Amino acid sequence: MKKISILFIALIALSSASCDKDFEVVNTDPNSAVAVPAHLLLGNIVRINQNTIYGMQQGGDMGMCWAQHVSKVQYNDEERYIPRRGSIDGVWSNLYASVIADAQSMYTLADTEGNSNLKGISLVLQANGFQILTDLYGPIPFKEFNQVGNLKPAYDSQEVVYDGILDMLTRADALLANGKGNIPATSDLVYAGDASKWRKLANSLKLKALMRISKAKNVSAQIQAVVTAGHLMSSNADSAQLTYLPAQPDANPIYETIIFGTRSEYKVSSVLVKKLQGLSDPRLNVYAQKNNAGLYVGNVPGEENSGNYNGFSSLGTFYLNPTLPGVILSYAQSEFLLAEAINEGYASGGNAAALVHYKNGITANFKFNGIEGSAPAYVALPNIEFTNQADARVKIGEQTWFALFGQGFEAWTEWRRTGYPALSPVESAAQTSIPSRLYYNSQEISLNRENYTAAAATLTGGDKLTSRLWWMK
């Protein structure tokens, strides 16, 4: 009995030793990543950012319609300034949770890898995400966002947020100038691994941010420094954009809604058609299709014409193409911003230099739209050129508005900043002025009430569509 007991104990011990041997290896799922390379986050961050702002229930209904590029002949509550809270909440949630938070994780991983290029790209993506959010909502959580254990982050003023955005872009420029670390082309859906182009984007976004707050804060010296440094976009090849794929669900969201989703109530607006026709602008043929009578007819913003879908011009086929690029920032817009900066005296050069950059912007947008050959004659027209600051201010603003067709939120935001062209509230509007911001995410009211209430109190009129933002002076 004693021998049997000893043998039994020995077998148990041997069995235990066998079970423990290589335990971690045997019980590790080879298909589950333990450590994610930083670059693998890049593509999804860009895709979600662009899908969010290009979504027709977001950047369409509350961007393209409020900028009066597009008008809906039916289902037009949003166009009349009665937006859906769910759509507004989605913008907030997507940009915070799937863009900025993921970009912060990308930064941490890239830091561990010693990849300064990916760290710089992460800062560019964070800065861009925060700017979209603060330009849409006003004061937002910034310093305390995504802090471990803090489920109720405080809101920061727009001035504080913009200071942070500018700091991120300055740091991004320095990191990308260093040029260390691989950017796999397969993960970089914007520039296919070209760090020099990301650096140009960082500086061009910095120019955009500075111009956006230029009426609220003296940033002339900073603008001149960015221009003098010379690391801005220099051609359409530098434009930051996501090229979509030919089939849903990876196609441009405009296509996915209007064509794949058969939502043909979206038409070009009468305001846009009239202005393009007044200039004999060849972009009308790209932005719009002719109606059933062979004419370009835009729907009057706010009017419902549900019984006459075919009587109004649909968006042009170029903008209904599934592979239409989702623009983050274009060379054309960068040139218009530079023209405006010079015209306002924030950067040196005078009227002649402003005119050059203004014409560069128009030509670049014509090229994007596939009609580059029409640009030389168009920019030489007397009613396109300008000779003084006041005239330049109007024309730069209007040409920027034309060029931002398809970029709903950005078109509405630039109109809110410049006021050009002059737009009036739509027909049968729910309020007497065009919205100047979005409502805050409705979940903030219940989950972060104290900080939400404090932020709303800093807005004149509170959490309303008509409350003005800090930079809208």
PDB file of C-alpha atoms in Angstrom, residues 122-399:
ATOM      1  CA  SER A 122      -1.402  61.286 -34.293  1.00  0.00           C
ATOM      2  CA  LEU A 123      -1.172  64.902 -33.147  1.00  0.00           C
ATOM      3  CA  VAL A 124      -2.421  66.122 -36.536  1.00  0.00           C
ATOM      4  CA  LEU A 125      -5.441  63.819 -36.308  1.00  0.00           C
ATOM      5  CA  GLN A 126      -6.168  64.853 -32.714  1.00  0.00           C
ATOM      6  CA  ALA A 127      -5.900  68.544 -33.544  1.00  0.00           C
ATOM      7  CA  ASN A 128      -8.181  68.162 -36.541  1.00  0.00           C
ATOM      8  CA  GLY A 129     -10.748  66.228 -34.502  1.00  0.00           C
ATOM      9  CA  PHE A 130     -10.757  68.748 -31.674  1.00  0.00           C
ATOM     10  CA  GLN A 131     -11.111  71.634 -34.114  1.00  0.00           C
ATOM     11  CA  ILE A 132     -14.127  70.057 -35.793  1.00  0.00           C
ATOM     12  CA  LEU A 133     -15.734  69.512 -32.388  1.00  0.00           C
ATOM     13  CA  THR A 134     -15.130  72.981 -30.980  1.00  0.00           C
ATOM     14  CA  ASP A 135     -16.208  74.622 -34.260  1.00  0.00           C
ATOM     15  CA  LEU A 136     -19.472  72.680 -34.170  1.00  0.00           C
ATOM     16  CA  TYR A 137     -20.328  72.885 -30.470  1.00  0.00           C
ATOM     17  CA  GLY A 138     -18.299  75.626 -28.762  1.00  0.00           C
ATOM     18  CA  PRO A 139     -16.583  74.925 -25.407  1.00  0.00           C
ATOM     19  CA  ILE A 140     -15.795  71.200 -25.172  1.00  0.00           C
ATOM     20  CA  PRO A 141     -13.897  68.757 -22.940  1.00  0.00           C
ATOM     21  CA  PHE A 142     -10.251  69.075 -23.917  1.00  0.00           C
ATOM     22  CA  LYS A 143      -7.695  68.963 -21.096  1.00  0.00           C
ATOM     23  CA  GLU A 144      -9.571  66.347 -19.081  1.00  0.00           C
ATOM     24  CA  PHE A 145     -10.825  64.241 -21.981  1.00  0.00           C
ATOM     25  CA  ASN A 146      -9.857  60.570 -21.747  1.00  0.00           C
ATOM     26  CA  GLN A 147      -8.166  60.921 -18.371  1.00  0.00           C
ATOM     27  CA  VAL A 148      -8.121  57.604 -16.522  1.00  0.00           C
ATOM     28  CA  GLY A 149     -10.883  57.468 -13.921  1.00  0.00           C
ATOM     29  CA  ASN A 150     -12.450  60.784 -14.945  1.00  0.00           C
ATOM     30  CA  LEU A 151     -15.905  60.060 -16.337  1.00  0.00           C
ATOM     31  CA  LYS A 152     -17.053  63.664 -16.030  1.00  0.00           C
ATOM     32  CA  PRO A 153     -14.492  65.860 -17.805  1.00  0.00           C
ATOM     33  CA  ALA A 154     -14.718  69.621 -17.475  1.00  0.00           C
ATOM     34  CA  TYR A 155     -15.326  71.728 -20.575  1.00  0.00           C
ATOM     35  CA  ASP A 156     -12.651  74.173 -21.709  1.00  0.00           C
ATOM     36  CA  SER A 157     -13.259  77.517 -23.386  1.00  0.00           C
ATOM     37  CA  GLN A 158     -12.736  77.707 -27.139  1.00  0.00           C
ATOM     38  CA  GLU A 159      -9.693  79.900 -26.607  1.00  0.00           C
ATOM     39  CA  VAL A 160      -8.096  77.225 -24.424  1.00  0.00           C
ATOM     40  CA  VAL A 161      -9.014  74.501 -26.929  1.00  0.00           C
ATOM     41  CA  TYR A 162      -7.527  76.484 -29.799  1.00  0.00           C
ATOM     42  CA  ASP A 163      -4.337  77.105 -27.842  1.00  0.00           C
ATOM     43  CA  GLY A 164      -4.111  73.333 -27.416  1.00  0.00           C
ATOM     44  CA  ILE A 165      -4.818  72.672 -31.095  1.00  0.00           C
ATOM     45  CA  LEU A 166      -2.095  75.074 -32.175  1.00  0.00           C
ATOM     46  CA  ASP A 167       0.354  73.500 -29.723  1.00  0.00           C
ATOM     47  CA  MET A 168      -0.413  70.033 -31.100  1.00  0.00           C
ATOM     48  CA  LEU A 169       0.208  71.178 -34.665  1.00  0.00           C
ATOM     49  CA  THR A 170       3.473  72.900 -33.671  1.00  0.00           C
ATOM     50  CA  ARG A 171       4.661  69.711 -31.992  1.00  0.00           C
ATOM     51  CA  ALA A 172       3.518  67.653 -34.980  1.00  0.00           C
ATOM     52  CA  ASP A 173       5.587  69.821 -37.321  1.00  0.00           C
ATOM     53  CA  ALA A 174       8.697  69.274 -35.205  1.00  0.00           C
ATOM     54  CA  LEU A 175       8.166  65.513 -35.010  1.00  0.00           C
ATOM     55  CA  LEU A 176       7.520  65.141 -38.736  1.00  0.00           C
ATOM     56  CA  ALA A 177      10.521  67.306 -39.570  1.00  0.00           C
ATOM     57  CA  ASN A 178      12.616  64.817 -37.576  1.00  0.00           C
ATOM     58  CA  GLY A 179      11.510  62.087 -39.974  1.00  0.00           C
ATOM     59  CA  LYS A 180      12.099  58.988 -37.849  1.00  0.00           C
ATOM     60  CA  GLY A 181       9.942  55.889 -38.135  1.00  0.00           C
ATOM     61  CA  ASN A 182       8.215  53.944 -40.873  1.00  0.00           C
ATOM     62  CA  ILE A 183       4.694  54.839 -42.087  1.00  0.00           C
ATOM     63  CA  PRO A 184       3.418  51.771 -43.965  1.00  0.00           C
ATOM     64  CA  ALA A 185       1.684  52.885 -47.159  1.00  0.00           C
ATOM     65  CA  THR A 186      -1.008  50.250 -46.671  1.00  0.00           C
ATOM     66  CA  SER A 187      -2.072  51.872 -43.396  1.00  0.00           C
ATOM     67  CA  ASP A 188      -1.776  55.478 -44.544  1.00  0.00           C
ATOM     68  CA  LEU A 189      -4.921  56.061 -46.597  1.00  0.00           C
ATOM     69  CA  VAL A 190      -4.129  59.749 -47.015  1.00  0.00           C
ATOM     70  CA  TYR A 191      -0.509  60.091 -48.128  1.00  0.00           C
ATOM     71  CA  ALA A 192       0.682  56.480 -48.597  1.00  0.00           C
ATOM     72  CA  GLY A 193       3.495  56.886 -46.078  1.00  0.00           C
ATOM     73  CA  ASP A 194       4.856  60.299 -47.140  1.00  0.00           C
ATOM     74  CA  ALA A 195       5.813  62.111 -43.924  1.00  0.00           C
ATOM     75  CA  SER A 196       6.684  65.318 -45.803  1.00  0.00           C
ATOM     76  CA  LYS A 197       3.065  65.663 -46.922  1.00  0.00           C
ATOM     77  CA  TRP A 198       1.786  65.097 -43.384  1.00  0.00           C
ATOM     78  CA  ARG A 199       4.082  67.933 -42.322  1.00  0.00           C
ATOM     79  CA  LYS A 200       2.520  70.206 -44.940  1.00  0.00           C
ATOM     80  CA  LEU A 201      -0.920  69.219 -43.670  1.00  0.00           C
ATOM     81  CA  ALA A 202       0.088  70.064 -40.099  1.00  0.00           C
ATOM     82  CA  ASN A 203       1.186  73.554 -41.120  1.00  0.00           C
ATOM     83  CA  SER A 204      -1.779  74.156 -43.424  1.00  0.00           C
ATOM     84  CA  LEU A 205      -4.169  73.096 -40.645  1.00  0.00           C
ATOM     85  CA  LYS A 206      -2.321  75.518 -38.377  1.00  0.00           C
ATOM     86  CA  LEU A 207      -2.934  78.325 -40.880  1.00  0.00           C
ATOM     87  CA  LYS A 208      -6.618  77.356 -40.989  1.00  0.00           C
ATOM     88  CA  ALA A 209      -6.882  77.340 -37.194  1.00  0.00           C
ATOM     89  CA  LEU A 210      -5.188  80.727 -36.912  1.00  0.00           C
ATOM     90  CA  MET A 211      -7.421  82.269 -39.558  1.00  0.00           C
ATOM     91  CA  ARG A 212     -10.508  80.864 -37.866  1.00  0.00           C
ATOM     92  CA  ILE A 213      -9.751  82.723 -34.635  1.00  0.00           C
ATOM     93  CA  SER A 214      -8.211  85.807 -36.265  1.00  0.00           C
ATOM     94  CA  LYS A 215     -11.230  88.030 -35.537  1.00  0.00           C
ATOM     95  CA  ALA A 216     -11.306  87.034 -31.886  1.00  0.00           C
ATOM     96  CA  LYS A 217      -7.590  87.155 -31.079  1.00  0.00           C
ATOM     97  CA  ASN A 218      -4.528  88.898 -32.454  1.00  0.00           C
ATOM     98  CA  VAL A 219      -2.625  86.090 -34.163  1.00  0.00           C
ATOM     99  CA  SER A 220      -0.953  88.108 -36.921  1.00  0.00           C
ATOM    100  CA  ALA A 221       2.576  87.277 -35.805  1.00  0.00           C
ATOM    101  CA  GLN A 222       1.773  83.562 -35.703  1.00  0.00           C
ATOM    102  CA  ILE A 223       0.226  83.661 -39.166  1.00  0.00           C
ATOM    103  CA  GLN A 224       3.226  85.458 -40.609  1.00  0.00           C
ATOM    104  CA  ALA A 225       5.541  82.904 -38.967  1.00  0.00           C
ATOM    105  CA  VAL A 226       3.657  79.991 -40.556  1.00  0.00           C
ATOM    106  CA  VAL A 227       3.736  81.671 -43.972  1.00  0.00           C
ATOM    107  CA  THR A 228       7.420  82.595 -43.661  1.00  0.00           C
ATOM    108  CA  ALA A 229       8.389  79.038 -42.655  1.00  0.00           C
ATOM    109  CA  GLY A 230       7.059  77.898 -46.018  1.00  0.00           C
ATOM    110  CA  HIS A 231       5.903  74.360 -45.191  1.00  0.00           C
ATOM    111  CA  LEU A 232       2.369  74.758 -46.559  1.00  0.00           C
ATOM    112  CA  MET A 233       0.655  72.773 -49.294  1.00  0.00           C
ATOM    113  CA  SER A 234       2.003  73.682 -52.731  1.00  0.00           C
ATOM    114  CA  SER A 235      -0.156  71.687 -55.187  1.00  0.00           C
ATOM    115  CA  ASN A 236      -3.215  69.446 -55.414  1.00  0.00           C
ATOM    116  CA  ALA A 237      -0.903  66.519 -54.784  1.00  0.00           C
ATOM    117  CA  ASP A 238      -0.581  67.801 -51.214  1.00  0.00           C
ATOM    118  CA  SER A 239      -4.345  67.842 -50.561  1.00  0.00           C
ATOM    119  CA  ALA A 240      -5.312  65.612 -47.643  1.00  0.00           C
ATOM    120  CA  GLN A 241      -8.134  63.330 -48.683  1.00  0.00           C
ATOM    121  CA  LEU A 242      -9.442  59.803 -48.308  1.00  0.00           C
ATOM    122  CA  THR A 243     -10.202  58.028 -51.566  1.00  0.00           C
ATOM    123  CA  TYR A 244     -13.230  55.818 -51.101  1.00  0.00           C
ATOM    124  CA  LEU A 245     -13.814  52.433 -52.727  1.00  0.00           C
ATOM    125  CA  PRO A 246     -16.346  51.649 -55.483  1.00  0.00           C
ATOM    126  CA  ALA A 247     -18.800  49.670 -53.367  1.00  0.00           C
ATOM    127  CA  GLN A 248     -20.861  50.158 -50.231  1.00  0.00           C
ATOM    128  CA  PRO A 249     -20.042  50.137 -47.252  1.00  0.00           C
ATOM    129  CA  ASP A 250     -16.656  51.598 -48.190  1.00  0.00           C
ATOM    130  CA  ALA A 251     -17.975  54.169 -50.660  1.00  0.00           C
ATOM    131  CA  ASN A 252     -18.315  57.909 -50.102  1.00  0.00           C
ATOM    132  CA  PRO A 253     -21.262  58.511 -47.714  1.00  0.00           C
ATOM    133  CA  ILE A 254     -22.889  60.926 -50.185  1.00  0.00           C
ATOM    134  CA  TYR A 255     -23.159  58.089 -52.710  1.00  0.00           C
ATOM    135  CA  GLU A 256     -24.218  55.616 -50.056  1.00  0.00           C
ATOM    136  CA  THR A 257     -27.183  57.780 -49.042  1.00  0.00           C
ATOM    137  CA  ILE A 258     -28.363  59.300 -52.318  1.00  0.00           C
ATOM    138  CA  ILE A 259     -27.639  56.488 -54.793  1.00  0.00           C
ATOM    139  CA  PHE A 260     -27.306  53.264 -52.785  1.00  0.00           C
ATOM    140  CA  GLY A 261     -29.914  54.430 -50.260  1.00  0.00           C
ATOM    141  CA  THR A 262     -32.164  55.920 -52.996  1.00  0.00           C
ATOM    142  CA  ARG A 263     -32.636  59.197 -51.117  1.00  0.00           C
ATOM    143  CA  SER A 264     -33.193  61.405 -54.143  1.00  0.00           C
ATOM    144  CA  GLU A 265     -34.755  64.284 -52.197  1.00  0.00           C
ATOM    145  CA  TYR A 266     -31.327  65.950 -52.073  1.00  0.00           C
ATOM    146  CA  LYS A 267     -31.070  68.614 -54.821  1.00  0.00           C
ATOM    147  CA  VAL A 268     -28.756  71.543 -55.429  1.00  0.00           C
ATOM    148  CA  SER A 269     -30.083  74.811 -54.047  1.00  0.00           C
ATOM    149  CA  SER A 270     -31.414  77.715 -56.070  1.00  0.00           C
ATOM    150  CA  VAL A 271     -28.925  79.978 -54.266  1.00  0.00           C
ATOM    151  CA  LEU A 272     -25.956  78.009 -55.578  1.00  0.00           C
ATOM    152  CA  VAL A 273     -27.357  77.701 -59.113  1.00  0.00           C
ATOM    153  CA  LYS A 274     -28.101  81.412 -59.345  1.00  0.00           C
ATOM    154  CA  LYS A 275     -24.633  82.444 -58.156  1.00  0.00           C
ATOM    155  CA  LEU A 276     -22.841  80.049 -60.499  1.00  0.00           C
ATOM    156  CA  GLN A 277     -24.961  81.126 -63.449  1.00  0.00           C
ATOM    157  CA  GLY A 278     -24.297  84.781 -62.631  1.00  0.00           C
ATOM    158  CA  LEU A 279     -20.576  84.166 -63.118  1.00  0.00           C
ATOM    159  CA  SER A 280     -20.955  81.743 -66.054  1.00  0.00           C
ATOM    160  CA  ASP A 281     -19.071  79.380 -63.779  1.00  0.00           C
ATOM    161  CA  PRO A 282     -18.351  76.016 -65.474  1.00  0.00           C
ATOM    162  CA  ARG A 283     -18.506  74.245 -62.114  1.00  0.00           C
ATOM    163  CA  LEU A 284     -22.299  74.339 -62.439  1.00  0.00           C
ATOM    164  CA  ASN A 285     -21.997  71.449 -64.929  1.00  0.00           C
ATOM    165  CA  VAL A 286     -20.073  69.468 -62.305  1.00  0.00           C
ATOM    166  CA  TYR A 287     -22.041  70.370 -59.197  1.00  0.00           C
ATOM    167  CA  ALA A 288     -25.472  69.783 -60.742  1.00  0.00           C
ATOM    168  CA  GLN A 289     -27.370  67.720 -63.298  1.00  0.00           C
ATOM    169  CA  LYS A 290     -30.082  69.133 -65.521  1.00  0.00           C
ATOM    170  CA  ASN A 291     -33.701  68.481 -64.585  1.00  0.00           C
ATOM    171  CA  ASN A 292     -36.242  66.602 -66.712  1.00  0.00           C
ATOM    172  CA  ALA A 293     -36.685  69.702 -68.888  1.00  0.00           C
ATOM    173  CA  GLY A 294     -32.960  69.941 -69.616  1.00  0.00           C
ATOM    174  CA  LEU A 295     -32.417  72.933 -67.337  1.00  0.00           C
ATOM    175  CA  TYR A 296     -30.439  73.690 -64.212  1.00  0.00           C
ATOM    176  CA  VAL A 297     -33.064  74.385 -61.564  1.00  0.00           C
ATOM    177  CA  GLY A 298     -32.249  74.528 -57.875  1.00  0.00           C
ATOM    178  CA  ASN A 299     -34.773  74.040 -55.120  1.00  0.00           C
ATOM    179  CA  VAL A 300     -35.476  77.126 -53.015  1.00  0.00           C
ATOM    180  CA  PRO A 301     -33.996  76.364 -49.563  1.00  0.00           C
ATOM    181  CA  GLY A 302     -36.741  75.343 -47.163  1.00  0.00           C
ATOM    182  CA  GLU A 303     -39.446  74.782 -49.777  1.00  0.00           C
ATOM    183  CA  GLU A 304     -40.986  71.324 -49.972  1.00  0.00           C
ATOM    184  CA  ASN A 305     -41.674  70.102 -53.501  1.00  0.00           C
ATOM    185  CA  SER A 306     -42.259  66.423 -52.889  1.00  0.00           C
ATOM    186  CA  GLY A 307     -44.501  66.076 -55.927  1.00  0.00           C
ATOM    187  CA  ASN A 308     -41.843  67.300 -58.337  1.00  0.00           C
ATOM    188  CA  TYR A 309     -38.638  65.364 -57.667  1.00  0.00           C
ATOM    189  CA  ASN A 310     -37.602  65.463 -61.321  1.00  0.00           C
ATOM    190  CA  GLY A 311     -38.188  69.170 -61.736  1.00  0.00           C
ATOM    191  CA  PHE A 312     -35.048  70.081 -59.788  1.00  0.00           C
ATOM    192  CA  SER A 313     -31.374  69.443 -60.388  1.00  0.00           C
ATOM    193  CA  SER A 314     -29.760  66.546 -58.579  1.00  0.00           C
ATOM    194  CA  LEU A 315     -26.146  66.695 -57.468  1.00  0.00           C
ATOM    195  CA  GLY A 316     -23.693  66.193 -60.336  1.00  0.00           C
ATOM    196  CA  THR A 317     -22.516  62.689 -61.153  1.00  0.00           C
ATOM    197  CA  PHE A 318     -18.981  63.562 -60.003  1.00  0.00           C
ATOM    198  CA  TYR A 319     -20.330  64.147 -56.478  1.00  0.00           C
ATOM    199  CA  LEU A 320     -22.446  60.992 -56.601  1.00  0.00           C
ATOM    200  CA  ASN A 321     -19.470  58.830 -57.518  1.00  0.00           C
ATOM    201  CA  PRO A 322     -18.726  56.187 -54.839  1.00  0.00           C
ATOM    202  CA  THR A 323     -14.997  56.997 -55.081  1.00  0.00           C
ATOM    203  CA  LEU A 324     -15.414  60.757 -54.547  1.00  0.00           C
ATOM    204  CA  PRO A 325     -12.537  61.715 -52.195  1.00  0.00           C
ATOM    205  CA  GLY A 326     -13.394  62.687 -48.647  1.00  0.00           C
ATOM    206  CA  VAL A 327     -11.408  65.905 -48.203  1.00  0.00           C
ATOM    207  CA  ILE A 328      -9.703  66.677 -44.880  1.00  0.00           C
ATOM    208  CA  LEU A 329      -8.071  69.853 -46.206  1.00  0.00           C
ATOM    209  CA  SER A 330      -7.445  70.805 -49.817  1.00  0.00           C
ATOM    210  CA  TYR A 331      -4.656  72.778 -51.423  1.00  0.00           C
ATOM    211  CA  ALA A 332      -7.386  75.052 -52.825  1.00  0.00           C
ATOM    212  CA  GLN A 333      -8.653  75.958 -49.353  1.00  0.00           C
ATOM    213  CA  SER A 334      -5.107  76.477 -48.108  1.00  0.00           C
ATOM    214  CA  GLU A 335      -4.513  78.964 -50.930  1.00  0.00           C
ATOM    215  CA  PHE A 336      -7.762  80.829 -50.205  1.00  0.00           C
ATOM    216  CA  LEU A 337      -6.756  81.085 -46.545  1.00  0.00           C
ATOM    217  CA  LEU A 338      -3.357  82.406 -47.555  1.00  0.00           C
ATOM    218  CA  ALA A 339      -4.971  84.937 -49.902  1.00  0.00           C
ATOM    219  CA  GLU A 340      -7.250  86.108 -47.094  1.00  0.00           C
ATOM    220  CA  ALA A 341      -4.377  86.333 -44.608  1.00  0.00           C
ATOM    221  CA  ILE A 342      -2.427  88.569 -46.986  1.00  0.00           C
ATOM    222  CA  ASN A 343      -5.490  90.651 -47.860  1.00  0.00           C
ATOM    223  CA  GLU A 344      -6.230  91.268 -44.166  1.00  0.00           C
ATOM    224  CA  GLY A 345      -2.634  92.300 -43.520  1.00  0.00           C
ATOM    225  CA  TYR A 346      -1.801  89.293 -41.344  1.00  0.00           C
ATOM    226  CA  ALA A 347       0.942  88.300 -43.782  1.00  0.00           C
ATOM    227  CA  SER A 348       3.061  90.375 -46.133  1.00  0.00           C
ATOM    228  CA  GLY A 349       2.561  90.689 -49.885  1.00  0.00           C
ATOM    229  CA  GLY A 350      -0.256  93.138 -50.508  1.00  0.00           C
ATOM    230  CA  ASN A 351      -3.049  92.995 -53.065  1.00  0.00           C
ATOM    231  CA  ALA A 352      -0.928  91.491 -55.847  1.00  0.00           C
ATOM    232  CA  ALA A 353       0.185  88.516 -53.734  1.00  0.00           C
ATOM    233  CA  ALA A 354      -3.334  87.963 -52.394  1.00  0.00           C
ATOM    234  CA  LEU A 355      -4.637  87.861 -55.978  1.00  0.00           C
ATOM    235  CA  VAL A 356      -2.061  85.236 -56.966  1.00  0.00           C
ATOM    236  CA  HIS A 357      -3.007  82.889 -54.126  1.00  0.00           C
ATOM    237  CA  TYR A 358      -6.712  83.506 -54.736  1.00  0.00           C
ATOM    238  CA  LYS A 359      -6.342  82.504 -58.399  1.00  0.00           C
ATOM    239  CA  ASN A 360      -4.258  79.500 -57.347  1.00  0.00           C
ATOM    240  CA  GLY A 361      -7.148  78.422 -55.139  1.00  0.00           C
ATOM    241  CA  ILE A 362      -9.682  78.714 -57.948  1.00  0.00           C
ATOM    242  CA  THR A 363      -7.440  76.860 -60.390  1.00  0.00           C
ATOM    243  CA  ALA A 364      -6.799  74.098 -57.865  1.00  0.00           C
ATOM    244  CA  ASN A 365     -10.525  73.639 -57.291  1.00  0.00           C
ATOM    245  CA  PHE A 366     -11.179  73.543 -61.041  1.00  0.00           C
ATOM    246  CA  LYS A 367      -8.545  70.811 -61.288  1.00  0.00           C
ATOM    247  CA  PHE A 368     -10.169  68.826 -58.473  1.00  0.00           C
ATOM    248  CA  ASN A 369     -13.445  69.046 -60.376  1.00  0.00           C
ATOM    249  CA  GLY A 370     -11.860  67.886 -63.633  1.00  0.00           C
ATOM    250  CA  ILE A 371     -12.186  71.190 -65.531  1.00  0.00           C
ATOM    251  CA  GLU A 372      -8.699  72.634 -65.163  1.00  0.00           C
ATOM    252  CA  GLY A 373      -8.701  73.750 -68.814  1.00  0.00           C
ATOM    253  CA  SER A 374     -11.453  76.272 -68.070  1.00  0.00           C
ATOM    254  CA  ALA A 375      -9.540  77.963 -65.249  1.00  0.00           C
ATOM    255  CA  PRO A 376      -7.282  80.441 -67.166  1.00  0.00           C
ATOM    256  CA  ALA A 377     -10.172  82.181 -68.913  1.00  0.00           C
ATOM    257  CA  TYR A 378     -12.302  82.177 -65.771  1.00  0.00           C
ATOM    258  CA  VAL A 379      -9.720  83.747 -63.434  1.00  0.00           C
ATOM    259  CA  ALA A 380      -9.049  86.470 -66.035  1.00  0.00           C
ATOM    260  CA  LEU A 381     -12.657  87.681 -66.000  1.00  0.00           C
ATOM    261  CA  PRO A 382     -13.023  91.241 -64.653  1.00  0.00           C
ATOM    262  CA  ASN A 383     -15.735  90.196 -62.187  1.00  0.00           C
ATOM    263  CA  ILE A 384     -13.458  87.498 -60.764  1.00  0.00           C
ATOM    264  CA  GLU A 385     -10.398  89.701 -60.233  1.00  0.00           C
ATOM    265  CA  PHE A 386     -10.117  92.279 -57.441  1.00  0.00           C
ATOM    266  CA  THR A 387      -8.089  95.445 -56.885  1.00  0.00           C
ATOM    267  CA  ASN A 388      -8.866  96.466 -53.304  1.00  0.00           C
ATOM    268  CA  GLN A 389      -9.219  94.919 -49.867  1.00  0.00           C
ATOM    269  CA  ALA A 390     -13.002  95.241 -49.538  1.00  0.00           C
ATOM    270  CA  ASP A 391     -13.702  93.650 -52.916  1.00  0.00           C
ATOM    271  CA  ALA A 392     -11.119  90.938 -52.258  1.00  0.00           C
ATOM    272  CA  ARG A 393     -12.728  90.089 -48.924  1.00  0.00           C
ATOM    273  CA  VAL A 394     -16.064  89.364 -50.617  1.00  0.00           C
ATOM    274  CA  LYS A 395     -14.626  87.452 -53.575  1.00  0.00           C
ATOM    275  CA  ILE A 396     -12.248  85.308 -51.558  1.00  0.00           C
ATOM    276  CA  GLY A 397     -15.127  84.397 -49.248  1.00  0.00           C
ATOM    277  CA  GLU A 398     -17.466  83.530 -52.110  1.00  0.00           C
ATOM    278  CA  GLN A 399     -14.887  81.499 -54.020  1.00  0.00           C
TER     279      GLN A 399
END
